[in-house]
XYZ file of C-alpha atoms in Angstrom:
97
model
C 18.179 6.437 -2.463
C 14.784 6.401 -4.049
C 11.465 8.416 -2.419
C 7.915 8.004 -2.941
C 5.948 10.192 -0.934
C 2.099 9.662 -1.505
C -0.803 11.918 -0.047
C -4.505 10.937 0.530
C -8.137 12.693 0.880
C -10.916 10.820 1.981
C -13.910 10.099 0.714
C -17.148 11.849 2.512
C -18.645 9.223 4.269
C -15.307 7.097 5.013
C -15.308 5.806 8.234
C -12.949 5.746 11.486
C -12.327 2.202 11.044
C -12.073 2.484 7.620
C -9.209 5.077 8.008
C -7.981 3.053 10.915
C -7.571 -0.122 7.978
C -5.807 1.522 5.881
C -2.838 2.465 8.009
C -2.762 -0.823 9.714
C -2.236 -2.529 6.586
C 0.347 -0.362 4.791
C 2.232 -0.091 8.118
C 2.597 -4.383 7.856
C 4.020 -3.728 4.020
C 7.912 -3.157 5.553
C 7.415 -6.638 6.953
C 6.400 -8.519 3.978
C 8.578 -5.989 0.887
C 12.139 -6.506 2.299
C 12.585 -4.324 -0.591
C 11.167 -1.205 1.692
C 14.149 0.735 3.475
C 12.175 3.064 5.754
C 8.461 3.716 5.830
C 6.361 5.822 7.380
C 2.213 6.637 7.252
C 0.307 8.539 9.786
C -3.139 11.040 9.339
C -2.649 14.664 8.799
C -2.537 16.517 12.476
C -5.402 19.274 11.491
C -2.627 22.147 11.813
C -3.429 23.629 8.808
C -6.900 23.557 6.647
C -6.563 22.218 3.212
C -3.984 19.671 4.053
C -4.412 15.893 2.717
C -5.476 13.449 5.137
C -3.231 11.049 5.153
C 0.474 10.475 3.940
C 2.599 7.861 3.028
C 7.097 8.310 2.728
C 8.509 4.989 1.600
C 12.287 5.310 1.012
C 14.251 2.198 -0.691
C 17.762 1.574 -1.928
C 16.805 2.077 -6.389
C 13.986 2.973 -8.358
C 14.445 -0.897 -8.852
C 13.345 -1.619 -5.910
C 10.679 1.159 -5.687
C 8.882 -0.520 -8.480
C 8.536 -3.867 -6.543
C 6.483 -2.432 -3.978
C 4.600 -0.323 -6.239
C 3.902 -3.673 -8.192
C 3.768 -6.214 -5.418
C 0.679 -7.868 -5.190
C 0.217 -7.317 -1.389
C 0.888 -3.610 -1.805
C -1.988 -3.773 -4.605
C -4.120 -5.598 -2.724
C -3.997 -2.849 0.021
C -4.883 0.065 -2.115
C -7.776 -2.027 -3.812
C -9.202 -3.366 -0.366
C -8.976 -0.623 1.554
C -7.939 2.601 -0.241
C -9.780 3.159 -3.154
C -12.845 2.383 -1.316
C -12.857 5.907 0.344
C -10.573 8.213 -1.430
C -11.546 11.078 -3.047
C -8.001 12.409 -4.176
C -4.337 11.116 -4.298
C -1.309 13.108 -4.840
C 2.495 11.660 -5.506
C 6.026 12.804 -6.162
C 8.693 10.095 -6.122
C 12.196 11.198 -6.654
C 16.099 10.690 -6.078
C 17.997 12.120 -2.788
C-alpha cells in the first residue's frame, strides 16, 4: 500500500465557501480515480494552535497508481480551481505501509 498524506493553510482572506469548495471537490475524486483505495479530507478541529487547516490521506494499491491521481487531470484541475487560489502553505509526506 501506497500513502499520500497532504496538509493545507489558508490563505488570509479565503472564504467559507471557498474552503467549503475545496473539500467538496476532492471528496468527488474517489468517484472519478478508481485508482483511489481510501480517501479521506476534512478541516483541522482547532484542538491545538499551529495545526494546518486542512488535510488530505489518500491510500492506493502502488506508487503506480499514486501517480495517476497525482497526474490526473481532474485531480489537477481541483488544486488549480480551487486550491491554489487561497493557500498560503502545503505540506506532504507520501510513503509505503
Amino acid at each position: 500500500m501506497f500513502r499520500h498524506v497532504v496538509l493545507f493553510t489558508w490563505a488570509e482572506g479565503a472564504t467559507d465557501e471557498q474552503r467549503a469548495a475545496v473539500a467538496t471537490e476532492l471528496g468527488k475524486l474517489p468517484e472519478i480515480i478508481t485508482e483511489i483505495r481510501a480517501y479521506a479530507v476534512g478541516a483541522d478541529a482547532g484542538v491545538n494552535p499551529g495545526n494546518h487547516e486542512f488535510a488530505v490521506v489518500a491510500d492506493f494499491d502502488s506508487l503506480d497508481d499514486y501517480l495517476v491521481y497525482r497526474d490526473h487531470p481532474v485531480h489537477q484541475a481541483v488544486i488549480a480551481e480551487h486550491i491554489k487560489p487561497i493557500l498560503a502553505s502545503r505540506a506532504a509526506v507520501q510513503y509505503a505501509f
